CSV table of C-alpha atoms in Angstrom, one decimal:
chain,number,residue,atom,x,y,z
A,16,MET,CA,11.4,100.5,127.1
A,17,GLY,CA,10.7,101.0,130.8
A,18,VAL,CA,9.5,104.4,132.1
A,19,CYS,CA,12.6,104.7,134.3
A,20,ASP,CA,15.0,103.9,131.5
A,21,ALA,CA,13.2,106.5,129.3
A,22,ILE,CA,13.4,109.1,132.0
A,23,ARG,CA,17.1,108.6,132.4
A,24,ARG,CA,17.6,108.9,128.6
A,25,ILE,CA,15.5,112.1,128.5
A,26,THR,CA,17.4,113.5,131.5
A,27,ARG,CA,20.7,113.3,129.6
A,28,VAL,CA,19.3,115.7,127.0
A,29,GLY,CA,19.5,118.7,129.4
A,30,LYS,CA,22.5,119.9,131.5
A,31,SER,CA,23.1,118.0,134.6
A,32,THR,CA,22.9,121.1,136.7
A,33,ALA,CA,19.5,122.1,135.4
A,34,MET,CA,17.6,120.8,138.4
A,35,SER,CA,19.4,123.2,140.7
A,36,ALA,CA,18.9,126.3,138.6
A,37,PRO,CA,16.7,129.0,140.2
A,38,HIS,CA,14.4,129.6,137.2
A,39,LEU,CA,14.0,126.5,135.0
A,40,PRO,CA,11.8,126.6,131.9
A,41,LYS,CA,9.1,124.0,132.2
A,42,VAL,CA,9.2,121.1,129.8
A,43,ALA,CA,5.6,120.8,128.7
A,44,GLY,CA,4.1,117.5,127.6
A,45,ILE,CA,3.1,116.9,124.0
A,46,ASN,CA,-0.6,116.6,123.1
A,47,PRO,CA,-0.7,113.9,120.3
A,48,MET,CA,-3.8,115.4,118.8
A,49,VAL,CA,-2.6,119.0,118.7
A,50,PRO,CA,1.0,119.5,117.6
A,51,VAL,CA,3.1,121.7,119.8
A,52,SER,CA,4.8,124.5,117.9
A,53,ALA,CA,8.6,124.4,118.0
A,54,HIS,CA,8.9,128.0,116.8
A,55,THR,CA,8.7,129.9,120.1
A,56,PRO,CA,12.1,130.5,121.5
A,57,ALA,CA,12.7,129.3,125.1
A,58,GLY,CA,13.5,131.4,128.0
A,59,SER,CA,11.9,134.6,126.7
A,60,ARG,CA,10.0,135.4,129.9
A,61,SER,CA,11.0,135.5,133.5
A,62,GLU,CA,9.0,133.5,136.0
A,63,ALA,CA,8.3,134.0,139.7
A,64,PRO,CA,10.5,132.0,142.1
A,65,THR,CA,9.2,128.5,142.6
A,66,ALA,CA,9.9,126.0,145.3
A,67,PRO,CA,12.4,123.3,144.4
A,68,GLY,CA,9.8,120.5,145.0
A,69,THR,CA,7.4,122.1,142.6
A,70,LEU,CA,10.2,122.3,140.0
A,71,VAL,CA,10.9,118.6,140.3
A,72,GLN,CA,7.2,117.7,140.1
A,73,ASP,CA,6.7,119.9,137.0
A,74,ARG,CA,9.7,118.3,135.4
A,75,LEU,CA,8.6,114.8,136.1
A,76,ALA,CA,5.1,115.6,134.9
A,77,GLY,CA,6.6,116.8,131.6
A,78,TRP,CA,8.6,113.6,131.3
A,79,VAL,CA,5.6,111.4,132.0
A,80,SER,CA,3.5,113.4,129.5
A,81,ASP,CA,6.2,112.9,126.8
A,82,LEU,CA,6.5,109.2,127.5
A,83,THR,CA,2.8,108.8,127.4
A,84,THR,CA,2.6,110.5,124.0
A,85,LEU,CA,5.5,108.4,122.8
A,86,HIS,CA,3.8,105.2,123.9
A,87,GLU,CA,0.5,106.2,122.2
A,88,LEU,CA,2.3,107.0,119.0
A,89,THR,CA,4.3,103.8,118.9
A,90,GLU,CA,1.1,101.8,119.7
A,91,ARG,CA,-0.7,103.4,116.7
A,92,LEU,CA,2.3,102.5,114.5
A,93,ALA,CA,2.3,98.9,115.7
A,94,ARG,CA,-1.3,98.5,114.6
A,95,THR,CA,-0.4,99.2,111.0
A,96,SER,CA,-0.1,96.1,108.8
A,97,THR,CA,1.1,97.5,105.5
A,98,LEU,CA,4.1,99.6,104.5
A,99,ASP,CA,1.9,102.4,103.1
A,100,ASP,CA,-0.1,102.7,106.3
A,101,ALA,CA,3.1,102.6,108.4
A,102,LEU,CA,4.7,105.4,106.4
A,103,HIS,CA,1.7,107.6,106.7
A,104,GLU,CA,1.5,107.0,110.4
A,105,LEU,CA,5.2,107.7,110.7
A,106,LEU,CA,4.9,111.1,109.0
A,107,ASP,CA,1.9,112.1,111.1
A,108,ALA,CA,3.5,111.1,114.4
A,109,GLY,CA,6.8,112.8,113.5
A,110,ALA,CA,5.1,116.0,112.6
A,111,THR,CA,3.4,115.9,116.0
A,112,LEU,CA,6.7,115.4,117.8
A,113,VAL,CA,8.7,118.0,116.0
A,114,GLY,CA,5.9,120.6,115.6
A,115,ALA,CA,5.8,120.6,111.8
A,116,ARG,CA,2.9,120.8,109.4
A,117,ARG,CA,4.3,119.1,106.2
A,118,GLY,CA,6.8,116.5,105.3
A,119,LEU,CA,7.6,113.4,103.2
A,120,VAL,CA,9.2,110.0,103.7
A,121,VAL,CA,11.1,108.2,101.1
A,122,PHE,CA,11.2,104.4,101.6
A,123,GLU,CA,14.2,103.0,99.6
A,124,PRO,CA,16.0,100.0,101.2
A,125,SER,CA,19.7,100.2,100.7
A,126,ASP,CA,19.9,96.7,99.3
A,127,ARG,CA,18.1,98.0,96.2
A,128,ARG,CA,15.6,95.1,96.2
A,129,GLY,CA,12.6,97.3,96.7
A,130,PRO,CA,9.8,98.1,97.1
A,131,VAL,CA,10.4,101.9,96.7
A,132,SER,CA,7.8,104.4,97.8
A,133,THR,CA,7.4,108.2,98.5
A,134,VAL,CA,4.7,109.4,100.8
A,135,GLY,CA,3.8,113.0,101.5
A,136,LEU,CA,2.1,114.9,104.3
A,137,GLY,CA,0.4,118.1,103.3
A,138,LEU,CA,2.1,117.9,99.9
A,139,ALA,CA,0.3,117.3,96.7
A,140,HIS,CA,1.7,114.9,94.1
A,141,ALA,CA,2.9,117.8,91.9
A,142,GLU,CA,4.7,119.4,94.9
A,143,LEU,CA,6.5,116.1,95.6
A,144,GLY,CA,7.5,116.1,92.0
A,145,HIS,CA,9.0,119.6,92.4
A,146,ILE,CA,11.0,118.4,95.4
A,147,GLU,CA,12.4,115.5,93.4
A,148,THR,CA,13.8,117.8,90.8
A,149,VAL,CA,16.4,119.0,93.4
A,150,PRO,CA,19.7,117.0,93.1
A,151,ARG,CA,19.8,114.4,95.8
A,152,SER,CA,23.3,115.3,96.9
A,153,VAL,CA,22.3,118.8,98.1
A,154,THR,CA,19.2,117.8,100.1
A,155,SER,CA,19.1,116.4,103.6
A,156,CYS,CA,16.8,113.6,102.6
A,157,GLY,CA,18.9,112.8,99.5
A,158,ARG,CA,22.2,112.8,101.4
A,159,ILE,CA,20.8,110.2,103.8
A,160,LEU,CA,19.5,108.0,101.1
A,161,GLU,CA,22.8,108.1,99.2
A,162,GLY,CA,24.7,107.4,102.3
A,163,LEU,CA,27.0,110.4,101.9
A,164,PRO,CA,29.5,111.3,104.5
A,165,GLY,CA,28.1,113.3,107.4
A,166,ALA,CA,24.5,112.1,106.7
A,167,GLU,CA,24.4,109.3,109.2
A,168,GLY,CA,22.3,111.1,111.8
A,169,ALA,CA,19.6,113.9,111.9
A,170,GLN,CA,20.0,116.7,109.3
A,171,THR,CA,18.8,120.2,110.4
A,172,THR,CA,18.4,123.1,108.0
A,173,PRO,CA,17.0,126.0,110.0
A,174,ASP,CA,16.9,128.7,107.3
A,175,LEU,CA,16.5,127.4,103.7
A,176,LEU,CA,15.8,130.8,102.2
A,177,GLY,CA,18.4,132.9,104.1
A,178,ASP,CA,21.3,130.5,103.9
A,179,THR,CA,23.1,131.5,100.7
A,180,SER,CA,25.5,128.6,100.9
A,181,LEU,CA,22.8,126.2,100.0
A,182,ASP,CA,22.2,125.0,96.4
A,183,PRO,CA,20.2,127.6,94.5
A,184,ARG,CA,17.8,124.9,93.1
A,185,ARG,CA,17.0,123.7,96.6
A,186,ARG,CA,16.3,127.3,97.8
A,187,GLU,CA,14.2,128.0,94.7
A,188,VAL,CA,11.9,124.9,95.3
A,189,ALA,CA,11.6,125.8,99.0
A,190,ALA,CA,10.5,129.3,98.1
A,191,ARG,CA,8.0,128.1,95.5
A,192,LEU,CA,6.4,125.6,97.8
A,193,GLY,CA,6.4,127.9,100.8
A,194,TYR,CA,8.6,126.1,103.4
A,195,ALA,CA,11.6,127.7,105.1
A,196,ALA,CA,13.2,125.0,107.2
A,197,SER,CA,13.6,121.3,107.3
A,198,TYR,CA,14.5,118.5,109.7
A,199,ALA,CA,15.4,115.1,108.4
A,200,LEU,CA,16.0,111.7,110.0
A,201,PRO,CA,17.4,108.4,108.6
A,202,LEU,CA,15.2,105.3,109.0
A,203,THR,CA,17.3,102.3,109.8
A,204,ALA,CA,16.9,98.8,111.3
A,205,GLN,CA,19.5,96.5,112.7
A,206,SER,CA,18.6,93.6,110.4
A,207,THR,CA,18.4,95.6,107.1
A,208,GLY,CA,20.5,98.8,107.5
A,209,ARG,CA,19.1,101.9,105.9
A,210,LEU,CA,15.5,101.8,104.9
A,211,GLY,CA,14.8,105.4,103.9
A,212,ALA,CA,14.6,108.9,105.2
A,213,ALA,CA,11.9,111.1,106.6
A,214,VAL,CA,11.9,115.0,106.4
A,215,TRP,CA,9.6,117.4,108.0
A,216,LEU,CA,9.1,121.0,106.7
A,217,TYR,CA,8.4,124.2,108.5
A,218,ASP,CA,6.7,127.3,107.2
A,219,GLU,CA,9.2,129.6,109.0
A,220,PRO,CA,12.9,129.5,109.8
A,221,THR,CA,13.3,127.4,112.9
A,222,GLU,CA,14.4,124.0,114.2
A,223,PRO,CA,13.0,121.6,116.8
A,224,ARG,CA,14.2,122.0,120.3
A,225,GLU,CA,16.6,119.4,121.7
A,226,GLN,CA,13.9,117.7,123.7
A,227,ARG,CA,11.7,117.3,120.6
A,228,ARG,CA,14.7,115.9,118.6
A,229,HIS,CA,15.3,113.3,121.3
A,230,LEU,CA,11.7,112.1,121.3
A,231,VAL,CA,11.4,111.9,117.5
A,232,GLY,CA,14.7,110.0,117.5
A,233,LEU,CA,13.4,107.4,119.9
A,234,TYR,CA,10.2,107.1,117.8
A,235,ALA,CA,12.2,106.8,114.5
A,236,GLY,CA,14.3,104.0,116.1
A,237,TYR,CA,11.1,102.0,116.8
A,238,ALA,CA,9.6,102.9,113.4
A,239,GLY,CA,12.7,101.6,111.6
A,240,GLU,CA,12.4,98.1,113.2
A,241,HIS,CA,8.6,98.0,112.5
A,242,LEU,CA,9.2,99.0,108.9
A,243,ALA,CA,11.8,96.2,108.6
A,244,ARG,CA,9.3,93.6,109.7
A,245,LEU,CA,6.7,94.9,107.2
A,246,LEU,CA,9.3,94.9,104.5
A,247,GLU,CA,10.0,91.3,105.1
A,248,LEU,CA,6.3,90.5,104.9
A,249,GLU,CA,5.9,92.5,101.8
A,250,ARG,CA,8.7,90.7,100.0
A,251,ALA,CA,7.4,87.4,101.2
A,252,ARG,CA,4.0,88.2,99.7
A,253,ALA,CA,5.6,89.3,96.4
A,254,ASP,CA,7.6,86.1,96.3
A,255,THR,CA,4.6,84.0,97.0
A,256,ALA,CA,2.5,85.8,94.3
A,257,THR,CA,5.3,85.3,91.8
A,258,LEU,CA,5.6,81.6,92.6
A,259,THR,CA,1.8,81.1,92.4
A,260,GLU,CA,1.7,82.9,89.1
A,261,GLU,CA,4.5,80.6,87.7
A,262,LEU,CA,2.7,77.5,88.9
A,263,LEU,CA,-0.6,78.4,87.2
A,264,PRO,CA,-1.1,78.5,83.4
A,265,SER,CA,0.7,81.5,81.7
A,266,ARG,CA,-2.1,81.5,79.1
A,267,LEU,CA,-5.3,79.7,78.2
A,268,PRO,CA,-5.6,77.7,75.0
A,269,ARG,CA,-7.5,78.9,72.0
A,270,VAL,CA,-10.0,76.3,71.0
A,271,THR,CA,-12.6,76.8,68.3
A,272,GLY,CA,-16.1,77.0,69.7
A,273,VAL,CA,-15.0,77.8,73.3
A,274,GLN,CA,-14.2,81.1,75.0
A,275,LEU,CA,-12.1,80.7,78.2
A,276,ALA,CA,-11.5,83.1,81.1
A,277,ALA,CA,-9.8,82.5,84.5
A,278,ARG,CA,-9.5,84.5,87.7
A,279,HIS,CA,-7.3,83.7,90.6
A,280,ARG,CA,-6.8,85.4,94.0
A,281,THR,CA,-4.2,84.4,96.5
A,282,THR,CA,-3.5,85.2,100.1
A,283,PRO,CA,-0.3,86.7,101.4
A,284,ARG,CA,1.0,83.3,102.5
A,285,GLY,CA,-0.1,81.5,99.3
A,286,GLY,CA,-2.3,78.5,99.1
A,287,GLY,CA,-3.3,75.5,97.1
A,288,ASN,CA,-6.1,76.7,94.8
A,289,TRP,CA,-5.5,76.1,91.1
A,290,TYR,CA,-7.1,75.9,87.7
A,291,ASP,CA,-6.0,74.5,84.4
A,292,ALA,CA,-7.1,74.3,80.7
A,293,LEU,CA,-5.3,72.2,78.1
A,294,ASP,CA,-5.6,71.0,74.5
A,295,LEU,CA,-6.3,67.3,74.2
A,296,PRO,CA,-6.1,65.0,71.2
A,297,GLU,CA,-8.8,65.1,68.5
A,298,GLY,CA,-9.9,68.6,69.2
A,299,ALA,CA,-10.9,68.0,72.8
A,300,LEU,CA,-10.4,70.3,75.7
A,301,GLY,CA,-9.5,69.5,79.4
A,302,LEU,CA,-10.7,71.8,82.1
A,303,ALA,CA,-9.8,71.4,85.8
A,304,VAL,CA,-10.0,73.2,89.2
A,305,GLY,CA,-8.8,72.0,92.5
A,306,SER,CA,-7.7,72.9,96.0
A,307,VAL,CA,-4.9,71.4,98.2
A,308,ASN,CA,-5.5,71.8,102.0
A,309,GLY,CA,-3.2,74.1,103.9
A,310,SER,CA,-1.3,77.3,103.0
A,311,GLY,CA,2.3,78.5,102.5
A,312,PRO,CA,5.2,77.1,100.4
A,313,SER,CA,4.4,73.5,101.1
A,314,ALA,CA,0.8,73.8,99.9
A,315,LEU,CA,2.1,75.7,96.8
A,316,ALA,CA,4.5,72.9,96.1
A,317,ALA,CA,1.8,70.2,96.5
A,318,MET,CA,-0.5,72.2,94.2
A,319,GLY,CA,2.2,72.4,91.5
A,320,ARG,CA,2.8,68.6,91.6
A,321,LEU,CA,-0.9,67.8,91.4
A,322,ARG,CA,-1.5,70.1,88.5
A,323,ALA,CA,1.5,68.8,86.6
A,324,GLY,CA,0.3,65.2,87.3
A,325,LEU,CA,-3.2,65.9,86.2
A,326,ARG,CA,-2.0,67.3,82.9
A,327,ALA,CA,0.0,64.1,82.2
A,328,TYR,CA,-3.0,61.9,83.1
A,329,ALA,CA,-5.4,64.0,81.1
A,330,VAL,CA,-3.3,63.6,77.9
A,331,MET,CA,-3.1,59.8,78.3
A,332,GLU,CA,-6.7,59.1,79.4
A,333,GLY,CA,-8.6,62.4,79.4
A,334,GLU,CA,-11.7,60.9,77.9
A,335,ASP,CA,-12.2,59.0,81.2
A,336,PRO,CA,-12.3,61.7,84.0
A,337,VAL,CA,-12.7,59.0,86.7
A,338,ALA,CA,-9.5,57.4,85.6
A,339,VAL,CA,-7.7,60.7,85.6
A,340,LEU,CA,-8.7,61.5,89.2
A,341,SER,CA,-8.0,58.0,90.3
A,342,ASP,CA,-4.4,58.4,89.1
A,343,LEU,CA,-4.2,61.8,90.7
A,344,GLU,CA,-5.4,60.3,94.0
A,345,LEU,CA,-2.6,57.7,93.8
A,346,LEU,CA,0.0,60.5,93.1
A,347,LEU,CA,-1.2,62.4,96.1
A,348,ARG,CA,-1.0,59.4,98.4
A,349,LEU,CA,2.6,58.7,97.3
A,350,THR,CA,3.9,62.2,97.4
A,351,GLU,CA,1.8,63.9,100.1
A,352,PRO,CA,0.5,61.1,102.4
A,353,ALA,CA,-0.6,63.5,105.1
A,354,ARG,CA,-2.4,65.9,102.8
A,355,SER,CA,-5.9,65.9,101.1
A,356,ALA,CA,-7.2,67.8,98.1
A,357,THR,CA,-10.3,68.3,96.1
A,358,ALA,CA,-10.4,68.3,92.3
A,359,LEU,CA,-12.7,68.4,89.3
A,360,PHE,CA,-11.8,67.4,85.8
A,361,ALA,CA,-14.0,67.9,82.7
A,362,TYR,CA,-13.4,66.3,79.3
A,363,CYS,CA,-15.0,68.7,76.7
A,364,GLU,CA,-16.0,68.1,73.1
A,365,PRO,CA,-16.5,71.7,71.8
A,366,ALA,CA,-18.0,70.6,68.5
A,367,HIS,CA,-20.8,68.9,70.2
A,368,ARG,CA,-20.9,71.1,73.3
A,369,LYS,CA,-20.6,68.0,75.5
A,370,ILE,CA,-18.8,67.7,78.8
A,371,LEU,CA,-18.0,64.6,80.7
A,372,LEU,CA,-16.8,65.4,84.2
A,373,ALA,CA,-15.9,63.8,87.6
A,374,GLY,CA,-15.2,65.4,90.9
A,375,ALA,CA,-13.4,64.4,94.1
A,376,GLY,CA,-15.0,66.3,97.0
A,377,HIS,CA,-15.3,69.4,94.8
A,378,ASN,CA,-18.1,71.8,94.4
A,379,PRO,CA,-20.5,71.2,91.4
A,380,PRO,CA,-20.0,73.5,88.4
A,381,LEU,CA,-22.6,76.1,87.5
A,382,VAL,CA,-24.3,76.4,84.1
A,383,ILE,CA,-25.2,80.0,83.2
A,384,GLY,CA,-27.4,80.7,80.2
A,385,ASP,CA,-30.4,82.8,79.0
A,386,ARG,CA,-32.9,80.0,79.9
A,387,ARG,CA,-31.3,78.4,82.9
A,388,THR,CA,-28.9,79.0,85.8
A,389,GLU,CA,-28.4,75.7,87.6
A,390,PHE,CA,-25.8,73.6,89.3
A,391,VAL,CA,-24.7,70.4,87.6
A,392,GLU,CA,-26.0,67.4,89.5
A,393,THR,CA,-22.9,65.4,90.6
A,394,SER,CA,-22.6,62.5,92.9
A,395,LEU,CA,-21.1,63.0,96.4
A,396,SER,CA,-17.5,61.8,96.6
A,397,ALA,CA,-14.7,62.0,99.0
A,398,PRO,CA,-11.7,64.3,98.5
A,399,LEU,CA,-8.5,62.9,97.3
A,400,GLY,CA,-6.3,61.3,100.0
A,401,MET,CA,-9.2,60.6,102.3
A,402,LEU,CA,-10.0,56.9,101.3
A,403,ALA,CA,-7.8,53.9,100.6
A,404,CYS,CA,-9.2,53.9,97.0
A,405,TRP,CA,-11.0,56.8,95.5
A,406,GLU,CA,-13.7,56.3,92.8
A,407,ALA,CA,-16.9,58.1,91.8
A,408,PRO,CA,-19.2,58.0,88.7
A,409,SER,CA,-18.8,60.6,86.0
A,410,VAL,CA,-21.6,62.9,84.8
A,411,GLU,CA,-22.3,64.0,81.2
A,412,ILE,CA,-24.0,67.3,80.3
A,413,THR,CA,-24.8,69.0,77.0
A,414,LEU,CA,-24.9,72.7,76.7
A,415,ALA,CA,-27.1,75.0,74.6
A,416,PRO,CA,-25.4,77.5,72.3
A,417,GLY,CA,-24.2,80.5,74.3
A,418,GLU,CA,-24.2,78.8,77.7
A,419,THR,CA,-21.3,79.1,80.1
A,420,VAL,CA,-20.0,76.6,82.6
A,421,LEU,CA,-18.4,78.1,85.7
A,422,PHE,CA,-15.9,76.1,87.7
A,423,TYR,CA,-14.7,77.5,91.1
A,424,THR,CA,-13.0,76.6,94.3
A,425,ASP,CA,-14.3,76.8,97.9
A,426,GLY,CA,-12.9,80.3,98.5
A,427,LEU,CA,-15.9,81.7,96.5
A,428,LEU,CA,-18.3,80.2,99.0
A,429,ARG,CA,-16.7,80.6,102.4
A,430,ARG,CA,-18.3,83.0,104.8
A,431,THR,CA,-18.0,83.1,108.6
A,432,GLY,CA,-21.2,81.7,110.1
A,433,ASP,CA,-22.9,81.0,106.8
A,434,SER,CA,-24.5,77.7,106.0
A,435,THR,CA,-23.6,75.7,102.9
A,436,ASP,CA,-27.1,76.2,101.5
A,437,ARG,CA,-26.9,79.9,101.9
A,438,ALA,CA,-23.5,80.0,100.3
A,439,PHE,CA,-24.7,78.2,97.2
A,440,ALA,CA,-27.9,80.3,97.0
A,441,ARG,CA,-25.7,83.5,97.1
A,442,LEU,CA,-23.6,82.2,94.2
A,443,HIS,CA,-26.6,81.1,92.2
A,444,SER,CA,-28.2,84.5,92.7
A,445,ALA,CA,-25.0,86.3,91.5
A,446,ALA,CA,-24.8,84.1,88.4
A,447,ALA,CA,-28.5,84.5,87.5
A,448,GLY,CA,-28.1,88.3,87.8
A,449,VAL,CA,-25.4,88.5,85.1
A,450,PRO,CA,-26.7,91.2,82.7
A,451,LYS,CA,-27.6,90.0,79.3
A,452,ALA,CA,-25.1,92.4,77.7
A,453,LEU,CA,-22.3,90.6,79.5
A,454,ARG,CA,-23.2,87.0,78.7
A,455,ASP,CA,-21.3,86.9,75.4
A,456,ASP,CA,-18.0,87.3,77.2
A,457,ALA,CA,-16.6,84.6,79.6
A,458,GLY,CA,-14.4,87.1,81.4
A,459,SER,CA,-17.2,89.5,82.0
A,460,ILE,CA,-19.3,86.7,83.5
A,461,ALA,CA,-16.5,85.7,85.8
A,462,ASP,CA,-15.9,89.3,86.9
A,463,HIS,CA,-19.6,89.9,87.6
A,464,VAL,CA,-20.0,86.8,89.7
A,465,LEU,CA,-16.8,87.5,91.7
A,466,ARG,CA,-17.7,91.2,92.2
A,467,THR,CA,-21.3,90.4,93.3
A,468,VAL,CA,-20.5,87.5,95.6
A,469,LEU,CA,-17.5,89.2,97.3
A,470,ALA,CA,-19.4,92.5,97.8
A,471,ASP,CA,-21.8,90.7,100.1
A,472,SER,CA,-19.1,90.2,102.7
A,473,SER,CA,-18.5,92.8,105.4
A,474,ASP,CA,-15.2,91.1,106.5
A,475,PRO,CA,-12.2,92.4,104.5
A,476,GLY,CA,-10.4,89.1,105.3
A,477,GLU,CA,-13.2,87.1,103.5
A,478,ARG,CA,-13.0,89.4,100.5
A,479,THR,CA,-9.3,88.3,100.1
A,480,GLN,CA,-9.9,84.6,100.4
A,481,GLU,CA,-7.9,82.5,98.0
A,482,LEU,CA,-10.0,81.3,95.1
A,483,SER,CA,-9.9,80.2,91.5
A,484,VAL,CA,-12.6,80.6,88.9
A,485,LEU,CA,-12.6,79.2,85.4
A,486,ALA,CA,-15.4,80.1,83.0
A,487,ALA,CA,-15.9,78.3,79.6
A,488,ARG,CA,-18.5,79.7,77.2
A,489,PHE,CA,-19.6,77.4,74.4
A,490,ASP,CA,-20.7,78.9,71.0
């Protein structure tokens, strides 16, 4: 919105003859840090005659101040990246513009697909609960949310306690919580329609002046479009999380002599990290972790195909991990010729605590026990899809009773500016520092390692890296 356009819109708020009036009330600018009270009636004092040029300058100065404040508030809103942060910012900015101290916003998209949220300003959780006991059809906010006739625009209630035509329950709650007036606005967007409603509460009977109503209306229009964009992102994240959850194991198998635990974290866009554990013939157990390069729905689809393919190959020839990964490499080349992936597959014999494993460009597993914490020595190998024909030797290890093998993806190691050696040293230190009291539980070991490694990062983006961890403790 250009400054000139905004000035023309603000000009239409007042009477067209206001500029020629002999004694105009000055329209003051709004300080975004100190809310301007809307309680003082206008025109209560006479002013000394002022030159027409001074009146024009004062009026323009007020408009520029209002536009500057509006710009600053919308810039602050634009910097929010989650619905919750945006709703809190909306409430704060609206309170500044209309001169209120308290308020609430109910986010409830009209398509009923969610998410639904209620955020308060200066109201405790219990106070919000009291307000929700008032029937929706008799409150300004509720009428907007229900789409009732006459509730398409702003809803002003200047005297909640003195207006006997209002619902008794509404007046009772207002008296109990100590507010005497309200001003409500619908939150809408062109692409989604009604998203919710915001209401600001005053301690005394009053209503915002017309200039304030105009400014908060402009702000609410921008806020609605911003909330619509965040809603789309939020729903995309939820859909991605649901799809990822469906593509990963719904439960881990119960195998005598082995305790399993898995942890998985995904990014908002979704990615190709995965883990798996499956029963194999003759009491054996197959364990796998892997990562498909890329992110988004295509990476999720590729991950699902690889995991399904590996399960089939593991059942047919799981006792030979090299053959399993060779078949998986062929599958990747045929279905995703432009994509690469890393994978590790382990064939376990729980009765003998023996593991035969092979890896394709993947990180070596980590053995954690009372007497040792060390990485398994595996040979270097290329990721799947990188060579015309993949092959690498397998490695056999034997565990002592009570030892745990930790399989993990690259997300556990990645740090901006960190060397590979430092990343592995940090992981080794976290595993070696698992308290003895936690070493009897695979889930506790995985949680401790995750918590310790991720706590070292000062970058929130790195703490939300996609990763998979699979822990197997052998009795």
